[in-house]
């Protein structure tokens, strides 16, 4: 019995891997016990089930996306600190080579697919229906399914660290390195199944919000009056629907190579690894714009609000967003200039990669001109926006260097590239998501986050960011290659690596301050009693904070681009504020457990695929089918909020 348990523990629980696994197991166990004990002691199990797990309210789904994104930022950040600790000194053996490979694989995958994506989806859900004057998204049930598919995909990927083994072939997972002969075990299967599971939810989200924006805008909201954040979401959804199917196909074919004996990417059997690389980057570079476009939308809203001016060059902003969504499909081959495609191909993609910087530059100037002679308020959202501009300009300039094919032969796979894409993805996406989180936090929860601790976190993060990544440009030019887990003492890289590691720890400290800021503000944060704490411009600020389940008691009529600003300062309040006699019964979707059960069933099926336990896979897929059949047979899927109850609620808020 004991020997059997030890064999199971060493093979699946990886107890022979050393202290890091033991510490992780202990922390996970303590966290689970703590959550269960807290929910039991406070008698919150029913509340958790009724209000969150079974919800179809887009605002609550957005909050759950936000919580997941912050948790994944923590997990990905811990991975980054482990890597920087390993590289702080030459000849270090804090991590062995295999463990380091697993860490940088999970770090990249989590930050791109399980942190940045749920962060933007959080803002999609929380903001878009409110900005366009809609009561809900187009497909509320599908929206809940999308979240639970993401959640269980992320859960499946993260348990690989403590059960079975993590993927270790890099976040791009190129074959033949990822073929079964070179990478046995469940680690790569975790990667392939978890990302595809989450990707199904992503495609559904893209469909959902595209239809929502196209079909559910309030009366009078013409395309010339759509807020810029909503425009950025529309552009992002277009890219999602065109790019994510390519990733789905690539990962599915690689999974078939591993578990079904096919040879799509096996050279000796007629396959071609370059086919995977092309499919991956047909998704991979547009993915950068999937996550950065909503950040551009956030900056546009923040700059206009805290400059107290309409955005400069609205139409050029819209055109530039849409141009980026198109040009993003014409740049993927710059990721493998050194693969030998030839001068003609490299020239085309080099020119396209440089061209994508033009519409981006347009937006930078528009934001600056909006701030020019504006009455700027240095709130937390505005600070993160201002910090983004020099960051992204630097990242964009180094991107132009990488886009030049001859120069890329020098920079390719070096730490210069590492510094560049962290400067754009952190300095662009994460800064944008944090700005959006601070900006819309009062709308989500009814209170502001504490400014004092937030500014401490802001400066720690920004100082740490430059200290961490500026030395990496120099390291790349000095010859340090990415994915190196150690280096000799005589390479001249010692000091710069130590400085970079110090910067990473400063950013980690900043994250802890943000966590403290949230916990402190829950009790002591300034309460939003007006629904408009920032003196905002768009329709979401016309609603109370937090927003009621039905969003708008009466759908507003839009007569201006910044409708809430026009209502407040141009005498158009009657188009926005409800009249008691106009309030009618409102139909909203019933809460249901089926989206959660569909996600759980896919998780079971995916777990079976990872370990090739096909009975488990069959059980999971059968459960999915049962849930779908029950949904197809459902006739009553709505509930009614009575007009009298709405009038009473609006009256207590002083709105009617």
mmCIF file of C-alpha atoms in Angstrom, residues 42-365:
data_model
loop_
_atom_site.group_PDB
_atom_site.id
_atom_site.type_symbol
_atom_site.label_atom_id
_atom_site.label_comp_id
_atom_site.label_asym_id
_atom_site.label_seq_id
_atom_site.Cartn_x
_atom_site.Cartn_y
_atom_site.Cartn_z
ATOM 1 C CA UNK A 42 -19.934 32.823 7.088
ATOM 2 C CA UNK A 43 -22.665 30.549 5.640
ATOM 3 C CA UNK A 44 -21.948 31.818 2.151
ATOM 4 C CA UNK A 45 -22.216 28.624 0.124
ATOM 5 C CA UNK A 46 -25.775 29.396 -0.976
ATOM 6 C CA UNK A 47 -24.849 32.992 -1.789
ATOM 7 C CA UNK A 48 -21.883 31.832 -3.863
ATOM 8 C CA UNK A 49 -24.076 29.409 -5.819
ATOM 9 C CA UNK A 50 -27.061 31.720 -6.373
ATOM 10 C CA UNK A 51 -25.299 35.011 -6.995
ATOM 11 C CA UNK A 52 -22.146 33.980 -8.827
ATOM 12 C CA UNK A 53 -21.797 30.394 -10.038
ATOM 13 C CA UNK A 54 -25.240 30.296 -11.647
ATOM 14 C CA UNK A 55 -25.397 33.946 -12.762
ATOM 15 C CA UNK A 56 -26.034 35.097 -16.313
ATOM 16 C CA UNK A 57 -25.646 38.801 -15.426
ATOM 17 C CA UNK A 58 -22.909 40.193 -17.664
ATOM 18 C CA UNK A 59 -21.651 42.501 -14.897
ATOM 19 C CA UNK A 60 -21.087 39.665 -12.427
ATOM 20 C CA UNK A 61 -19.472 37.579 -15.160
ATOM 21 C CA UNK A 62 -17.161 40.519 -15.819
ATOM 22 C CA UNK A 63 -16.211 40.685 -12.140
ATOM 23 C CA UNK A 64 -15.429 36.947 -12.139
ATOM 24 C CA UNK A 65 -13.212 37.450 -15.207
ATOM 25 C CA UNK A 66 -11.464 40.269 -13.324
ATOM 26 C CA UNK A 67 -10.822 38.137 -10.242
ATOM 27 C CA UNK A 68 -9.409 35.352 -12.417
ATOM 28 C CA UNK A 69 -7.190 37.816 -14.299
ATOM 29 C CA UNK A 70 -5.707 39.173 -11.057
ATOM 30 C CA UNK A 71 -5.095 35.641 -9.774
ATOM 31 C CA UNK A 72 -3.379 34.718 -13.039
ATOM 32 C CA UNK A 73 -1.313 37.923 -12.881
ATOM 33 C CA UNK A 74 -0.111 36.682 -9.493
ATOM 34 C CA UNK A 75 0.650 33.166 -10.810
ATOM 35 C CA UNK A 76 2.420 34.448 -13.922
ATOM 36 C CA UNK A 77 4.279 36.991 -11.818
ATOM 37 C CA UNK A 78 5.539 34.301 -9.438
ATOM 38 C CA UNK A 79 6.829 32.375 -12.461
ATOM 39 C CA UNK A 80 8.640 35.531 -13.612
ATOM 40 C CA UNK A 81 10.248 36.022 -10.203
ATOM 41 C CA UNK A 82 11.403 32.407 -10.172
ATOM 42 C CA UNK A 83 13.065 32.916 -13.559
ATOM 43 C CA UNK A 84 14.671 36.200 -12.564
ATOM 44 C CA UNK A 85 15.929 34.637 -9.315
ATOM 45 C CA UNK A 86 17.555 31.877 -11.367
ATOM 46 C CA UNK A 87 19.204 34.440 -13.670
ATOM 47 C CA UNK A 88 20.281 36.935 -11.004
ATOM 48 C CA UNK A 89 23.744 35.377 -10.757
ATOM 49 C CA UNK A 90 25.878 33.346 -13.184
ATOM 50 C CA UNK A 91 26.064 29.588 -12.739
ATOM 51 C CA UNK A 92 22.971 29.618 -10.500
ATOM 52 C CA UNK A 93 21.158 26.315 -9.778
ATOM 53 C CA UNK A 94 18.063 27.557 -7.961
ATOM 54 C CA UNK A 95 16.102 25.863 -10.786
ATOM 55 C CA UNK A 96 17.349 22.994 -12.890
ATOM 56 C CA UNK A 97 17.088 23.173 -16.670
ATOM 57 C CA UNK A 98 13.868 21.141 -16.928
ATOM 58 C CA UNK A 99 12.083 23.112 -14.214
ATOM 59 C CA UNK A 100 13.202 26.396 -15.799
ATOM 60 C CA UNK A 101 11.768 25.262 -19.148
ATOM 61 C CA UNK A 102 8.452 24.534 -17.456
ATOM 62 C CA UNK A 103 8.434 27.902 -15.696
ATOM 63 C CA UNK A 104 9.038 30.022 -18.798
ATOM 64 C CA UNK A 105 6.460 27.980 -20.714
ATOM 65 C CA UNK A 106 3.731 28.462 -18.118
ATOM 66 C CA UNK A 107 4.701 32.117 -17.561
ATOM 67 C CA UNK A 108 4.204 33.103 -21.196
ATOM 68 C CA UNK A 109 1.066 31.033 -21.680
ATOM 69 C CA UNK A 110 -0.605 32.292 -18.513
ATOM 70 C CA UNK A 111 0.217 35.948 -19.096
ATOM 71 C CA UNK A 112 -1.052 35.983 -22.695
ATOM 72 C CA UNK A 113 -4.003 33.588 -22.611
ATOM 73 C CA UNK A 114 -5.070 33.337 -18.973
ATOM 74 C CA UNK A 115 -4.311 36.852 -17.698
ATOM 75 C CA UNK A 116 -4.534 39.362 -20.558
ATOM 76 C CA UNK A 117 -7.539 37.696 -22.233
ATOM 77 C CA UNK A 118 -9.774 37.503 -19.120
ATOM 78 C CA UNK A 119 -8.738 41.039 -18.197
ATOM 79 C CA UNK A 120 -10.034 42.425 -21.492
ATOM 80 C CA UNK A 121 -13.133 40.202 -21.270
ATOM 81 C CA UNK A 122 -13.790 41.604 -17.795
ATOM 82 C CA UNK A 123 -13.968 45.102 -19.251
ATOM 83 C CA UNK A 124 -15.967 43.872 -22.277
ATOM 84 C CA UNK A 125 -18.633 42.529 -19.931
ATOM 85 C CA UNK A 126 -18.648 45.329 -17.392
ATOM 86 C CA UNK A 127 -18.610 48.270 -19.797
ATOM 87 C CA UNK A 128 -19.887 47.573 -23.332
ATOM 88 C CA UNK A 129 -23.620 46.948 -22.677
ATOM 89 C CA UNK A 130 -23.702 49.989 -20.381
ATOM 90 C CA UNK A 131 -21.923 52.231 -22.892
ATOM 91 C CA UNK A 132 -24.286 51.365 -25.741
ATOM 92 C CA UNK A 133 -27.464 51.583 -23.661
ATOM 93 C CA UNK A 134 -28.274 47.850 -23.671
ATOM 94 C CA UNK A 135 -29.850 45.796 -20.914
ATOM 95 C CA UNK A 136 -27.639 42.783 -21.549
ATOM 96 C CA UNK A 137 -25.347 41.128 -24.053
ATOM 97 C CA UNK A 138 -26.865 39.509 -27.124
ATOM 98 C CA UNK A 139 -26.484 35.941 -25.810
ATOM 99 C CA UNK A 140 -26.391 35.916 -21.981
ATOM 100 C CA UNK A 141 -26.435 32.110 -21.691
ATOM 101 C CA UNK A 142 -23.531 31.783 -24.145
ATOM 102 C CA UNK A 143 -21.693 34.496 -22.215
ATOM 103 C CA UNK A 144 -21.858 32.391 -19.044
ATOM 104 C CA UNK A 145 -20.675 29.310 -20.950
ATOM 105 C CA UNK A 146 -17.749 31.330 -22.323
ATOM 106 C CA UNK A 147 -16.634 32.278 -18.829
ATOM 107 C CA UNK A 148 -16.814 28.751 -17.441
ATOM 108 C CA UNK A 149 -14.945 27.346 -20.445
ATOM 109 C CA UNK A 150 -12.204 29.888 -19.790
ATOM 110 C CA UNK A 151 -12.247 29.163 -16.051
ATOM 111 C CA UNK A 152 -11.943 25.408 -16.389
ATOM 112 C CA UNK A 153 -9.372 25.744 -19.181
ATOM 113 C CA UNK A 154 -7.258 27.910 -16.879
ATOM 114 C CA UNK A 155 -7.784 25.476 -13.996
ATOM 115 C CA UNK A 156 -6.730 22.531 -16.165
ATOM 116 C CA UNK A 157 -3.578 24.331 -17.248
ATOM 117 C CA UNK A 158 -2.617 25.411 -13.737
ATOM 118 C CA UNK A 159 -2.985 22.017 -12.070
ATOM 119 C CA UNK A 160 -0.267 20.739 -14.406
ATOM 120 C CA UNK A 161 2.255 22.343 -12.057
ATOM 121 C CA UNK A 162 1.406 19.923 -9.248
ATOM 122 C CA UNK A 163 -0.198 16.965 -11.027
ATOM 123 C CA UNK A 164 1.512 15.148 -13.865
ATOM 124 C CA UNK A 165 3.983 17.817 -14.933
ATOM 125 C CA UNK A 166 3.884 21.169 -16.713
ATOM 126 C CA UNK A 167 4.475 21.786 -20.429
ATOM 127 C CA UNK A 168 8.093 22.633 -21.125
ATOM 128 C CA UNK A 169 8.414 23.490 -24.836
ATOM 129 C CA UNK A 170 7.845 27.240 -24.597
ATOM 130 C CA UNK A 171 4.572 29.118 -24.956
ATOM 131 C CA UNK A 172 4.801 28.719 -28.770
ATOM 132 C CA UNK A 173 5.181 24.910 -28.541
ATOM 133 C CA UNK A 174 6.870 24.407 -31.908
ATOM 134 C CA UNK A 175 7.144 20.886 -33.314
ATOM 135 C CA UNK A 176 9.168 18.732 -33.675
ATOM 136 C CA UNK A 177 10.143 19.599 -30.080
ATOM 137 C CA UNK A 178 6.533 19.023 -29.001
ATOM 138 C CA UNK A 179 6.075 15.759 -30.894
ATOM 139 C CA UNK A 180 5.603 12.735 -28.644
ATOM 140 C CA UNK A 181 9.047 11.315 -29.371
ATOM 141 C CA UNK A 182 10.784 14.394 -27.977
ATOM 142 C CA UNK A 183 8.294 15.455 -25.307
ATOM 143 C CA UNK A 184 6.568 12.461 -23.671
ATOM 144 C CA UNK A 185 4.301 12.799 -20.679
ATOM 145 C CA UNK A 186 1.155 14.819 -20.035
ATOM 146 C CA UNK A 187 2.705 18.301 -19.870
ATOM 147 C CA UNK A 188 2.265 19.265 -23.518
ATOM 148 C CA UNK A 189 -1.190 17.667 -23.566
ATOM 149 C CA UNK A 190 -2.195 20.008 -20.743
ATOM 150 C CA UNK A 191 -1.112 22.949 -22.911
ATOM 151 C CA UNK A 192 -2.956 21.784 -26.025
ATOM 152 C CA UNK A 193 -6.226 20.808 -24.333
ATOM 153 C CA UNK A 194 -6.437 23.730 -21.882
ATOM 154 C CA UNK A 195 -5.816 26.415 -24.488
ATOM 155 C CA UNK A 196 -8.283 24.897 -26.930
ATOM 156 C CA UNK A 197 -10.904 24.629 -24.184
ATOM 157 C CA UNK A 198 -10.409 28.273 -23.257
ATOM 158 C CA UNK A 199 -10.225 29.200 -26.949
ATOM 159 C CA UNK A 200 -13.728 27.876 -27.604
ATOM 160 C CA UNK A 201 -14.992 30.291 -24.972
ATOM 161 C CA UNK A 202 -12.945 33.107 -26.524
ATOM 162 C CA UNK A 203 -14.471 32.583 -29.970
ATOM 163 C CA UNK A 204 -17.957 32.535 -28.409
ATOM 164 C CA UNK A 205 -17.166 35.802 -26.607
ATOM 165 C CA UNK A 206 -16.038 37.378 -29.874
ATOM 166 C CA UNK A 207 -19.326 36.389 -31.530
ATOM 167 C CA UNK A 208 -21.346 37.576 -28.553
ATOM 168 C CA UNK A 209 -19.909 41.066 -28.322
ATOM 169 C CA UNK A 210 -19.772 41.569 -32.071
ATOM 170 C CA UNK A 211 -23.519 40.895 -32.257
ATOM 171 C CA UNK A 212 -24.155 42.963 -29.122
ATOM 172 C CA UNK A 213 -22.468 46.024 -30.608
ATOM 173 C CA UNK A 214 -23.993 45.558 -34.061
ATOM 174 C CA UNK A 215 -27.562 44.928 -32.933
ATOM 175 C CA UNK A 216 -28.194 46.235 -29.414
ATOM 176 C CA UNK A 217 -27.172 49.897 -29.446
ATOM 177 C CA UNK A 218 -29.670 52.324 -27.942
ATOM 178 C CA UNK A 219 -31.929 54.341 -30.255
ATOM 179 C CA UNK A 220 -29.964 57.182 -31.821
ATOM 180 C CA UNK A 221 -26.553 55.632 -31.208
ATOM 181 C CA UNK A 222 -25.272 55.801 -34.771
ATOM 182 C CA UNK A 223 -21.766 54.638 -35.600
ATOM 183 C CA UNK A 224 -20.597 58.227 -35.292
ATOM 184 C CA UNK A 225 -21.767 58.273 -31.651
ATOM 185 C CA UNK A 226 -20.364 54.938 -30.439
ATOM 186 C CA UNK A 227 -17.851 55.416 -27.573
ATOM 187 C CA UNK A 228 -14.250 54.658 -28.456
ATOM 188 C CA UNK A 229 -13.918 51.831 -25.956
ATOM 189 C CA UNK A 230 -16.828 50.069 -27.661
ATOM 190 C CA UNK A 231 -15.189 50.698 -31.052
ATOM 191 C CA UNK A 232 -11.992 49.096 -29.726
ATOM 192 C CA UNK A 233 -13.968 46.052 -28.543
ATOM 193 C CA UNK A 234 -15.587 45.749 -31.973
ATOM 194 C CA UNK A 235 -12.161 45.812 -33.646
ATOM 195 C CA UNK A 236 -10.818 43.268 -31.150
ATOM 196 C CA UNK A 237 -13.766 40.909 -31.750
ATOM 197 C CA UNK A 238 -13.189 41.031 -35.505
ATOM 198 C CA UNK A 239 -9.598 39.944 -34.929
ATOM 199 C CA UNK A 240 -10.700 37.206 -32.495
ATOM 200 C CA UNK A 241 -13.052 35.651 -35.028
ATOM 201 C CA UNK A 242 -10.442 35.667 -37.774
ATOM 202 C CA UNK A 243 -7.417 34.608 -35.710
ATOM 203 C CA UNK A 244 -8.502 32.144 -33.018
ATOM 204 C CA UNK A 245 -9.747 29.413 -35.408
ATOM 205 C CA UNK A 246 -6.186 29.155 -36.784
ATOM 206 C CA UNK A 247 -4.860 28.483 -33.274
ATOM 207 C CA UNK A 248 -7.644 25.975 -32.628
ATOM 208 C CA UNK A 249 -6.746 24.040 -35.784
ATOM 209 C CA UNK A 250 -2.999 24.119 -35.094
ATOM 210 C CA UNK A 251 -3.362 22.857 -31.528
ATOM 211 C CA UNK A 252 -5.924 20.194 -32.481
ATOM 212 C CA UNK A 253 -3.630 18.817 -35.209
ATOM 213 C CA UNK A 254 -0.668 18.719 -32.823
ATOM 214 C CA UNK A 255 -2.796 16.957 -30.201
ATOM 215 C CA UNK A 256 -3.769 14.356 -32.833
ATOM 216 C CA UNK A 257 -0.072 13.849 -33.597
ATOM 217 C CA UNK A 258 0.526 13.150 -29.925
ATOM 218 C CA UNK A 259 -2.429 10.932 -29.007
ATOM 219 C CA UNK A 260 -3.734 9.496 -32.289
ATOM 220 C CA UNK A 261 -0.536 8.712 -34.195
ATOM 221 C CA UNK A 262 -1.039 11.207 -37.031
ATOM 222 C CA UNK A 263 1.920 13.006 -38.615
ATOM 223 C CA UNK A 264 0.785 16.484 -39.586
ATOM 224 C CA UNK A 265 4.048 17.990 -38.338
ATOM 225 C CA UNK A 266 6.431 15.004 -38.488
ATOM 226 C CA UNK A 267 9.025 15.506 -41.237
ATOM 227 C CA UNK A 268 9.975 11.822 -41.564
ATOM 228 C CA UNK A 269 6.345 10.941 -42.311
ATOM 229 C CA UNK A 270 5.574 13.754 -44.743
ATOM 230 C CA UNK A 271 4.525 16.367 -42.206
ATOM 231 C CA UNK A 272 5.812 19.929 -42.025
ATOM 232 C CA UNK A 273 6.598 21.744 -38.737
ATOM 233 C CA UNK A 274 6.559 25.090 -40.561
ATOM 234 C CA UNK A 275 2.835 24.590 -41.169
ATOM 235 C CA UNK A 276 2.301 24.710 -37.401
ATOM 236 C CA UNK A 277 4.518 27.778 -37.052
ATOM 237 C CA UNK A 278 2.568 29.632 -39.755
ATOM 238 C CA UNK A 279 -0.793 28.675 -38.226
ATOM 239 C CA UNK A 280 0.419 29.641 -34.765
ATOM 240 C CA UNK A 281 1.604 33.097 -35.789
ATOM 241 C CA UNK A 282 -1.417 33.736 -38.016
ATOM 242 C CA UNK A 283 -3.076 33.762 -34.590
ATOM 243 C CA UNK A 284 -0.097 34.835 -32.497
ATOM 244 C CA UNK A 285 0.578 38.294 -33.847
ATOM 245 C CA UNK A 286 -3.081 39.312 -34.228
ATOM 246 C CA UNK A 287 -3.405 38.141 -30.608
ATOM 247 C CA UNK A 288 -1.158 41.043 -29.629
ATOM 248 C CA UNK A 289 -3.722 43.407 -31.145
ATOM 249 C CA UNK A 290 -6.654 41.494 -29.659
ATOM 250 C CA UNK A 291 -5.383 42.510 -26.222
ATOM 251 C CA UNK A 292 -3.921 45.942 -27.047
ATOM 252 C CA UNK A 293 -6.927 47.328 -28.947
ATOM 253 C CA UNK A 294 -9.213 47.334 -25.854
ATOM 254 C CA UNK A 295 -6.377 48.993 -23.927
ATOM 255 C CA UNK A 296 -6.343 51.755 -26.561
ATOM 256 C CA UNK A 297 -10.076 52.119 -25.956
ATOM 257 C CA UNK A 298 -9.492 52.448 -22.204
ATOM 258 C CA UNK A 299 -6.873 55.167 -22.728
ATOM 259 C CA UNK A 300 -9.266 57.063 -24.997
ATOM 260 C CA UNK A 301 -12.003 57.076 -22.338
ATOM 261 C CA UNK A 302 -9.605 57.985 -19.521
ATOM 262 C CA UNK A 303 -7.857 60.819 -21.391
ATOM 263 C CA UNK A 304 -11.151 62.424 -22.419
ATOM 264 C CA UNK A 305 -12.641 62.168 -18.922
ATOM 265 C CA UNK A 306 -9.664 63.461 -16.983
ATOM 266 C CA UNK A 307 -8.831 66.214 -19.488
ATOM 267 C CA UNK A 308 -12.486 67.318 -19.480
ATOM 268 C CA UNK A 309 -12.429 67.428 -23.279
ATOM 269 C CA UNK A 310 -13.952 65.436 -26.099
ATOM 270 C CA UNK A 311 -11.384 63.135 -27.665
ATOM 271 C CA UNK A 312 -9.347 64.853 -30.377
ATOM 272 C CA UNK A 313 -9.785 63.310 -33.834
ATOM 273 C CA UNK A 314 -12.598 60.856 -33.056
ATOM 274 C CA UNK A 315 -12.954 59.673 -36.657
ATOM 275 C CA UNK A 316 -9.224 59.184 -37.128
ATOM 276 C CA UNK A 317 -9.180 57.153 -33.905
ATOM 277 C CA UNK A 318 -11.916 54.881 -35.237
ATOM 278 C CA UNK A 319 -10.204 54.468 -38.603
ATOM 279 C CA UNK A 320 -6.865 53.694 -36.940
ATOM 280 C CA UNK A 321 -8.475 51.016 -34.727
ATOM 281 C CA UNK A 322 -10.003 49.322 -37.759
ATOM 282 C CA UNK A 323 -6.805 49.657 -39.808
ATOM 283 C CA UNK A 324 -4.840 47.908 -37.063
ATOM 284 C CA UNK A 325 -7.369 45.060 -37.042
ATOM 285 C CA UNK A 326 -6.730 44.570 -40.777
ATOM 286 C CA UNK A 327 -2.964 45.113 -40.935
ATOM 287 C CA UNK A 328 -2.480 42.752 -37.987
ATOM 288 C CA UNK A 329 -3.070 39.822 -40.378
ATOM 289 C CA UNK A 330 -0.209 40.865 -42.651
ATOM 290 C CA UNK A 331 2.706 40.770 -40.230
ATOM 291 C CA UNK A 332 2.946 37.229 -38.831
ATOM 292 C CA UNK A 333 6.044 36.125 -40.767
ATOM 293 C CA UNK A 334 8.232 38.719 -39.045
ATOM 294 C CA UNK A 335 8.385 36.207 -36.195
ATOM 295 C CA UNK A 336 10.535 33.939 -38.347
ATOM 296 C CA UNK A 337 12.547 36.170 -40.659
ATOM 297 C CA UNK A 338 15.517 33.857 -39.998
ATOM 298 C CA UNK A 339 13.673 30.734 -41.224
ATOM 299 C CA UNK A 340 14.806 31.217 -44.821
ATOM 300 C CA UNK A 341 11.561 32.302 -46.493
ATOM 301 C CA UNK A 342 13.494 34.505 -48.929
ATOM 302 C CA UNK A 343 14.072 38.200 -49.553
ATOM 303 C CA UNK A 344 10.707 38.883 -51.242
ATOM 304 C CA UNK A 345 8.653 37.389 -48.399
ATOM 305 C CA UNK A 346 10.771 39.052 -45.730
ATOM 306 C CA UNK A 347 10.503 42.421 -47.479
ATOM 307 C CA UNK A 348 6.698 42.249 -47.679
ATOM 308 C CA UNK A 349 6.307 41.395 -44.003
ATOM 309 C CA UNK A 350 8.930 43.939 -42.951
ATOM 310 C CA UNK A 351 7.043 46.733 -44.721
ATOM 311 C CA UNK A 352 3.697 45.554 -43.299
ATOM 312 C CA UNK A 353 5.195 45.395 -39.791
ATOM 313 C CA UNK A 354 6.398 48.978 -40.102
ATOM 314 C CA UNK A 355 3.070 50.159 -41.534
ATOM 315 C CA UNK A 356 1.154 48.943 -38.483
ATOM 316 C CA UNK A 357 2.989 51.580 -36.472
ATOM 317 C CA UNK A 358 1.310 54.403 -38.429
ATOM 318 C CA UNK A 359 -2.250 54.058 -37.056
ATOM 319 C CA UNK A 360 -0.763 53.454 -33.610
ATOM 320 C CA UNK A 361 1.152 56.700 -33.859
ATOM 321 C CA UNK A 362 -2.049 58.492 -34.870
ATOM 322 C CA UNK A 363 -3.647 57.509 -31.572
ATOM 323 C CA UNK A 364 -0.652 58.673 -29.523
ATOM 324 C CA UNK A 365 -0.909 62.138 -31.076
#
